CSV table of N, CA and C in Angstrom, one decimal:
chain,number,residue,atom,x,y,z
A,1,UNK,N,44.4,46.2,167.3
A,1,UNK,CA,43.5,45.1,167.7
A,1,UNK,C,42.2,45.1,166.9
A,2,UNK,N,41.8,43.9,166.5
A,2,UNK,CA,40.6,43.8,165.7
A,2,UNK,C,39.5,43.1,166.5
A,3,UNK,N,38.3,43.7,166.4
A,3,UNK,CA,37.2,43.1,167.1
A,3,UNK,C,36.1,42.7,166.0
A,4,UNK,N,35.6,41.5,166.2
A,4,UNK,CA,34.6,41.0,165.3
A,4,UNK,C,33.4,40.6,166.2
A,5,UNK,N,32.2,41.1,165.9
A,5,UNK,CA,31.1,40.8,166.8
A,5,UNK,C,29.9,40.3,165.9
A,6,UNK,N,29.5,39.1,166.2
A,6,UNK,CA,28.5,38.4,165.4
A,6,UNK,C,27.1,38.7,166.1
A,7,UNK,N,26.1,38.7,165.3
A,7,UNK,CA,24.7,38.9,165.8
A,7,UNK,C,23.7,38.2,164.8
A,8,UNK,N,22.5,38.0,165.3
A,8,UNK,CA,21.5,37.4,164.4
A,8,UNK,C,21.2,36.0,164.6
A,9,UNK,N,21.9,35.3,165.5
A,9,UNK,CA,21.6,33.9,165.8
A,9,UNK,C,20.3,33.8,166.6
A,10,UNK,N,19.8,32.6,166.7
A,10,UNK,CA,18.6,32.3,167.5
A,10,UNK,C,18.0,31.0,167.2
A,11,UNK,N,16.8,30.8,167.6
A,11,UNK,CA,16.1,29.5,167.5
A,11,UNK,C,15.1,29.6,166.3
A,12,UNK,N,15.2,28.7,165.4
A,12,UNK,CA,14.3,28.7,164.2
A,12,UNK,C,13.9,27.3,163.9
A,13,UNK,N,12.7,27.1,163.3
A,13,UNK,CA,12.3,25.8,162.9
A,13,UNK,C,12.9,25.4,161.6
A,14,UNK,N,13.0,24.1,161.4
A,14,UNK,CA,13.6,23.5,160.2
A,14,UNK,C,12.8,24.1,159.0
A,15,UNK,N,13.5,24.5,158.0
A,15,UNK,CA,13.0,25.1,156.8
A,15,UNK,C,12.9,26.6,156.9
A,16,UNK,N,13.2,27.2,158.1
A,16,UNK,CA,13.2,28.6,158.2
A,16,UNK,C,14.5,29.3,157.8
A,17,UNK,N,14.6,30.6,158.1
A,17,UNK,CA,15.8,31.4,157.6
A,17,UNK,C,16.3,32.2,158.8
A,18,UNK,N,17.5,32.5,158.7
A,18,UNK,CA,18.2,33.5,159.6
A,18,UNK,C,19.2,34.2,158.8
A,19,UNK,N,19.5,35.4,159.3
A,19,UNK,CA,20.6,36.2,158.7
A,19,UNK,C,21.6,36.6,159.8
A,20,UNK,N,22.8,36.1,159.7
A,20,UNK,CA,23.8,36.5,160.6
A,20,UNK,C,24.6,37.7,160.1
A,21,UNK,N,25.0,38.5,161.1
A,21,UNK,CA,25.8,39.7,160.7
A,21,UNK,C,27.1,39.7,161.5
A,22,UNK,N,28.1,40.3,161.0
A,22,UNK,CA,29.4,40.4,161.7
A,22,UNK,C,29.9,41.8,161.5
A,23,UNK,N,30.1,42.5,162.5
A,23,UNK,CA,30.6,43.9,162.5
A,23,UNK,C,32.1,43.9,162.9
A,24,UNK,N,32.9,44.5,162.1
A,24,UNK,CA,34.3,44.5,162.3
A,24,UNK,C,34.7,45.9,162.8
A,25,UNK,N,35.6,46.0,163.8
A,25,UNK,CA,36.1,47.3,164.2
A,25,UNK,C,37.6,47.2,164.6
A,26,UNK,N,38.2,48.3,164.8
A,26,UNK,CA,39.6,48.3,165.1
A,26,UNK,C,40.4,48.3,163.8
A,27,UNK,N,41.6,47.8,163.9
A,27,UNK,CA,42.6,47.9,162.8
A,27,UNK,C,42.4,46.7,161.9
A,28,UNK,N,41.3,46.6,161.1
A,28,UNK,CA,41.1,45.5,160.2
A,28,UNK,C,42.1,45.6,159.0
A,29,UNK,N,42.4,44.5,158.5
A,29,UNK,CA,43.2,44.6,157.2
A,29,UNK,C,42.4,45.2,156.1
A,30,UNK,N,43.0,46.0,155.3
A,30,UNK,CA,42.3,46.7,154.3
A,30,UNK,C,41.8,45.8,153.2
A,31,UNK,N,42.3,44.6,153.1
A,31,UNK,CA,41.9,43.7,152.0
A,31,UNK,C,41.6,42.3,152.6
A,32,UNK,N,41.2,42.3,153.8
A,32,UNK,CA,40.9,41.0,154.4
A,32,UNK,C,39.7,40.3,153.8
A,33,UNK,N,39.9,39.0,153.6
A,33,UNK,CA,38.8,38.1,153.2
A,33,UNK,C,38.1,37.8,154.5
A,34,UNK,N,36.8,37.5,154.4
A,34,UNK,CA,36.0,37.2,155.6
A,34,UNK,C,35.4,35.8,155.5
A,35,UNK,N,35.3,35.1,156.6
A,35,UNK,CA,34.7,33.8,156.5
A,35,UNK,C,33.7,33.5,157.7
A,36,UNK,N,32.9,32.6,157.5
A,36,UNK,CA,32.0,32.1,158.5
A,36,UNK,C,32.4,30.6,158.8
A,37,UNK,N,32.5,30.3,160.0
A,37,UNK,CA,32.7,28.9,160.4
A,37,UNK,C,31.7,28.5,161.5
A,38,UNK,N,31.5,27.2,161.8
A,38,UNK,CA,30.6,26.8,162.8
A,38,UNK,C,31.2,25.6,163.6
A,39,UNK,N,30.7,25.5,164.8
A,39,UNK,CA,31.1,24.4,165.6
A,39,UNK,C,29.9,23.9,166.4
A,40,UNK,N,29.6,22.6,166.2
A,40,UNK,CA,28.5,21.9,166.9
A,40,UNK,C,29.1,21.2,168.1
A,41,UNK,N,28.3,21.0,169.1
A,41,UNK,CA,28.8,20.3,170.3
A,41,UNK,C,29.5,19.0,170.0
A,42,UNK,N,30.7,18.8,170.5
A,42,UNK,CA,31.4,17.5,170.3
A,42,UNK,C,32.0,17.4,168.9
A,43,UNK,N,32.0,18.4,168.1
A,43,UNK,CA,32.5,18.4,166.8
A,43,UNK,C,33.6,19.5,166.6
A,44,UNK,N,34.4,19.3,165.6
A,44,UNK,CA,35.4,20.3,165.3
A,44,UNK,C,34.8,21.5,164.5
A,45,UNK,N,35.5,22.6,164.6
A,45,UNK,CA,35.0,23.8,163.9
A,45,UNK,C,35.2,23.5,162.4
A,46,UNK,N,34.1,23.9,161.7
A,46,UNK,CA,34.2,23.6,160.2
A,46,UNK,C,33.9,24.9,159.4
A,47,UNK,N,34.4,24.9,158.2
A,47,UNK,CA,34.2,26.0,157.3
A,47,UNK,C,32.8,26.0,156.8
A,48,UNK,N,32.2,27.2,156.7
A,48,UNK,CA,30.9,27.4,156.1
A,48,UNK,C,31.0,28.2,154.8
A,49,UNK,N,31.5,29.3,154.8
A,49,UNK,CA,31.6,30.2,153.7
A,49,UNK,C,32.7,31.2,153.8
A,50,UNK,N,33.2,31.8,152.7
A,50,UNK,CA,34.1,32.8,152.7
A,50,UNK,C,33.9,33.7,151.5
A,51,UNK,N,34.4,35.0,151.7
A,51,UNK,CA,34.2,36.0,150.6
A,51,UNK,C,35.4,36.9,150.6
A,52,UNK,N,35.9,37.2,149.4
A,52,UNK,CA,37.0,38.0,149.2
A,52,UNK,C,36.7,39.5,149.5
A,53,UNK,N,37.8,40.3,149.6
A,53,UNK,CA,37.7,41.7,149.9
A,53,UNK,C,36.6,42.4,149.1
A,54,UNK,N,36.6,42.3,147.8
A,54,UNK,CA,35.7,43.0,146.9
A,54,UNK,C,34.5,42.2,146.6
A,55,UNK,N,34.4,41.0,147.2
A,55,UNK,CA,33.2,40.1,147.0
A,55,UNK,C,33.2,39.4,145.7
A,56,UNK,N,34.2,39.5,144.9
A,56,UNK,CA,34.2,38.8,143.6
A,56,UNK,C,34.4,37.3,143.7
A,57,UNK,N,34.9,36.9,144.8
A,57,UNK,CA,35.2,35.4,145.0
A,57,UNK,C,34.5,35.0,146.3
A,58,UNK,N,33.8,33.9,146.2
A,58,UNK,CA,33.1,33.2,147.3
A,58,UNK,C,33.4,31.7,147.3
A,59,UNK,N,33.2,31.1,148.4
A,59,UNK,CA,33.4,29.7,148.5
A,59,UNK,C,32.4,29.2,149.6
A,60,UNK,N,31.9,28.0,149.4
A,60,UNK,CA,31.0,27.5,150.3
A,60,UNK,C,31.3,26.0,150.6
A,61,UNK,N,31.0,25.6,151.8
A,61,UNK,CA,31.0,24.2,152.1
A,61,UNK,C,29.9,23.5,151.3
A,62,UNK,N,30.1,22.2,150.9
A,62,UNK,CA,29.1,21.5,150.1
A,62,UNK,C,27.8,21.4,150.9
A,63,UNK,N,27.9,21.3,152.2
A,63,UNK,CA,26.7,21.1,153.0
A,63,UNK,C,25.8,22.3,153.0
A,64,UNK,N,26.2,23.5,152.6
A,64,UNK,CA,25.4,24.7,152.6
A,64,UNK,C,25.2,25.3,151.3
A,65,UNK,N,25.8,24.8,150.2
A,65,UNK,CA,25.7,25.3,148.9
A,65,UNK,C,24.2,25.3,148.5
A,66,UNK,N,23.8,26.4,147.9
A,66,UNK,CA,22.4,26.5,147.5
A,66,UNK,C,21.4,27.0,148.6
A,67,UNK,N,21.9,27.0,149.8
A,67,UNK,CA,21.0,27.4,150.9
A,67,UNK,C,21.6,28.6,151.6
A,68,UNK,N,22.9,28.8,151.7
A,68,UNK,CA,23.5,29.9,152.4
A,68,UNK,C,24.1,30.8,151.4
A,69,UNK,N,24.1,32.1,151.7
A,69,UNK,CA,24.7,33.1,150.9
A,69,UNK,C,25.6,34.1,151.7
A,70,UNK,N,26.8,34.2,151.4
A,70,UNK,CA,27.7,35.2,152.1
A,70,UNK,C,27.8,36.5,151.3
A,71,UNK,N,27.8,37.6,152.0
A,71,UNK,CA,27.9,38.9,151.4
A,71,UNK,C,28.6,39.8,152.3
A,72,UNK,N,29.0,41.0,151.8
A,72,UNK,CA,29.7,42.0,152.7
A,72,UNK,C,29.4,43.4,152.2
A,73,UNK,N,29.5,44.3,153.1
A,73,UNK,CA,29.4,45.7,152.9
A,73,UNK,C,30.6,46.4,153.5
A,74,UNK,N,31.6,46.7,152.7
A,74,UNK,CA,32.8,47.2,153.2
A,74,UNK,C,32.6,48.6,153.8
A,75,UNK,N,31.7,49.4,153.3
A,75,UNK,CA,31.4,50.7,153.8
A,75,UNK,C,30.9,50.6,155.3
A,76,UNK,N,30.3,49.5,155.6
A,76,UNK,CA,29.8,49.3,157.0
A,76,UNK,C,30.7,48.3,157.7
A,77,UNK,N,31.8,47.9,157.1
A,77,UNK,CA,32.7,47.0,157.8
A,77,UNK,C,32.0,45.7,158.3
A,78,UNK,N,31.1,45.2,157.5
A,78,UNK,CA,30.2,44.1,157.9
A,78,UNK,C,30.2,43.0,156.9
A,79,UNK,N,30.0,41.8,157.4
A,79,UNK,CA,29.8,40.7,156.5
A,79,UNK,C,28.5,39.9,157.0
A,80,UNK,N,27.9,39.3,156.1
A,80,UNK,CA,26.6,38.7,156.4
A,80,UNK,C,26.5,37.2,155.9
A,81,UNK,N,25.7,36.5,156.6
A,81,UNK,CA,25.4,35.1,156.1
A,81,UNK,C,23.9,34.9,156.1
A,82,UNK,N,23.3,34.9,154.9
A,82,UNK,CA,21.9,34.6,154.8
A,82,UNK,C,21.7,33.1,154.8
A,83,UNK,N,21.0,32.5,155.7
A,83,UNK,CA,20.8,31.1,155.8
A,83,UNK,C,19.3,30.7,155.5
A,84,UNK,N,19.1,30.0,154.5
A,84,UNK,CA,17.7,29.6,154.1
A,84,UNK,C,17.6,28.1,154.2
A,85,UNK,N,16.4,27.6,154.3
A,85,UNK,CA,16.1,26.2,154.3
A,85,UNK,C,17.0,25.5,155.4
A,86,UNK,N,16.9,26.0,156.5
A,86,UNK,CA,17.8,25.5,157.6
A,86,UNK,C,17.3,24.1,158.1
A,87,UNK,N,18.3,23.4,158.5
A,87,UNK,CA,18.1,22.0,158.9
A,87,UNK,C,18.6,21.8,160.3
A,88,UNK,N,18.1,20.8,161.0
A,88,UNK,CA,18.6,20.6,162.4
A,88,UNK,C,20.1,20.4,162.5
A,89,UNK,N,20.7,19.9,161.4
A,89,UNK,CA,22.2,19.7,161.4
A,89,UNK,C,23.0,21.0,161.2
A,90,UNK,N,22.3,22.1,161.0
A,90,UNK,CA,22.9,23.4,160.9
A,90,UNK,C,23.1,24.0,162.3
A,91,UNK,N,22.5,23.3,163.3
A,91,UNK,CA,22.7,23.8,164.7
A,91,UNK,C,24.1,23.8,165.1
A,92,UNK,N,24.6,25.0,165.5
A,92,UNK,CA,26.0,25.2,165.9
A,92,UNK,C,26.2,26.6,166.4
A,93,UNK,N,27.4,26.9,166.9
A,93,UNK,CA,27.8,28.2,167.2
A,93,UNK,C,28.5,28.7,165.9
A,94,UNK,N,28.1,29.8,165.4
A,94,UNK,CA,28.6,30.4,164.2
A,94,UNK,C,29.6,31.5,164.5
A,95,UNK,N,30.8,31.4,163.9
A,95,UNK,CA,31.9,32.4,164.1
A,95,UNK,C,32.2,33.1,162.8
A,96,UNK,N,32.5,34.4,163.0
A,96,UNK,CA,33.0,35.2,161.9
A,96,UNK,C,34.5,35.3,162.1
A,97,UNK,N,35.2,35.4,161.0
A,97,UNK,CA,36.6,35.5,161.0
A,97,UNK,C,37.2,36.3,159.9
A,98,UNK,N,38.4,36.8,160.1
A,98,UNK,CA,39.0,37.6,159.0
A,98,UNK,C,40.4,37.1,158.7
A,99,UNK,N,40.9,37.2,157.5
A,99,UNK,CA,42.2,36.7,157.1
A,99,UNK,C,42.6,37.4,155.8
A,100,UNK,N,43.9,37.3,155.5
A,100,UNK,CA,44.4,37.7,154.2
A,100,UNK,C,45.5,36.7,153.8
A,101,UNK,N,45.6,36.1,152.6
A,101,UNK,CA,44.6,36.3,151.6
A,101,UNK,C,43.4,35.4,151.7
A,102,UNK,N,42.6,35.2,150.7
A,102,UNK,CA,41.4,34.4,150.7
A,102,UNK,C,41.8,32.9,151.2
A,103,UNK,N,40.9,32.4,152.0
A,103,UNK,CA,41.2,31.0,152.5
A,103,UNK,C,39.9,30.4,153.0
A,104,UNK,N,39.8,29.1,153.0
A,104,UNK,CA,38.7,28.4,153.6
A,104,UNK,C,39.2,27.5,154.8
A,105,UNK,N,40.4,27.7,155.2
A,105,UNK,CA,41.0,27.0,156.3
A,105,UNK,C,41.0,27.8,157.6
A,106,UNK,N,40.4,27.2,158.6
A,106,UNK,CA,40.3,27.9,159.8
A,106,UNK,C,41.7,28.3,160.4
A,107,UNK,N,42.7,27.5,160.2
A,107,UNK,CA,44.0,27.7,160.7
A,107,UNK,C,44.6,29.0,160.1
A,108,UNK,N,44.1,29.4,159.0
A,108,UNK,CA,44.7,30.6,158.3
A,108,UNK,C,44.0,31.9,158.6
A,109,UNK,N,43.0,31.8,159.5
A,109,UNK,CA,42.3,33.0,159.9
A,109,UNK,C,42.9,33.6,161.2
A,110,UNK,N,43.1,34.9,161.1
A,110,UNK,CA,43.9,35.6,162.2
A,110,UNK,C,42.9,36.1,163.3
A,111,UNK,N,41.8,36.6,162.9
A,111,UNK,CA,40.9,37.2,163.9
A,111,UNK,C,39.5,36.5,163.9
A,112,UNK,N,39.0,36.4,165.1
A,112,UNK,CA,37.8,35.6,165.3
A,112,UNK,C,36.8,36.4,166.2
A,113,UNK,N,35.5,36.2,165.9
A,113,UNK,CA,34.5,36.7,166.8
A,113,UNK,C,34.2,35.7,167.9
A,114,UNK,N,33.3,36.0,168.8
A,114,UNK,CA,33.0,35.1,169.9
A,114,UNK,C,31.9,34.2,169.6
A,115,UNK,N,31.2,34.4,168.5
A,115,UNK,CA,30.3,33.4,168.0
A,115,UNK,C,28.8,33.8,168.4
A,116,UNK,N,27.9,33.2,167.6
A,116,UNK,CA,26.5,33.4,167.9
A,116,UNK,C,25.8,32.0,167.7
A,117,UNK,N,24.9,31.7,168.6
A,117,UNK,CA,24.3,30.4,168.6
A,117,UNK,C,23.1,30.3,167.6
A,118,UNK,N,23.2,29.3,166.8
A,118,UNK,CA,22.0,29.0,165.9
A,118,UNK,C,21.5,27.7,166.2
A,119,UNK,N,20.2,27.6,166.5
A,119,UNK,CA,19.6,26.3,166.9
A,119,UNK,C,18.4,26.1,165.9
A,120,UNK,N,18.4,25.0,165.3
A,120,UNK,CA,17.3,24.7,164.3
A,120,UNK,C,16.5,23.5,164.9
A,121,UNK,N,15.3,23.7,165.2
A,121,UNK,CA,14.5,22.6,165.7
A,121,UNK,C,13.8,21.8,164.6
A,122,UNK,N,13.6,20.6,164.9
A,122,UNK,CA,12.9,19.7,163.8
A,122,UNK,C,11.4,19.7,164.0
């Protein structure tokens, strides 16, 4: 069983920054790619960013390119999402997920965290 626990969400003003963390425990895949997704009220879950096992490959949604950065520390079984220049439209519940191989499709992710709320005020 794999557990993913997100943290770091909160309320921030537009233009501000937040750093989300995701800690993995249990029998994680040794080469899992990790991704961040988000879901706003009344909307479908959408891809935000993904990173390969060794970090050599990343992918971002167009809406966050240049503002968000995904990274990971395999020694700590953790993945991070640095979010800068936040906008009200970034408000959503953010989920961490794991999969193999690398993917940006939510349907291809096997394990999910419970999410952390990010609210950006205007």
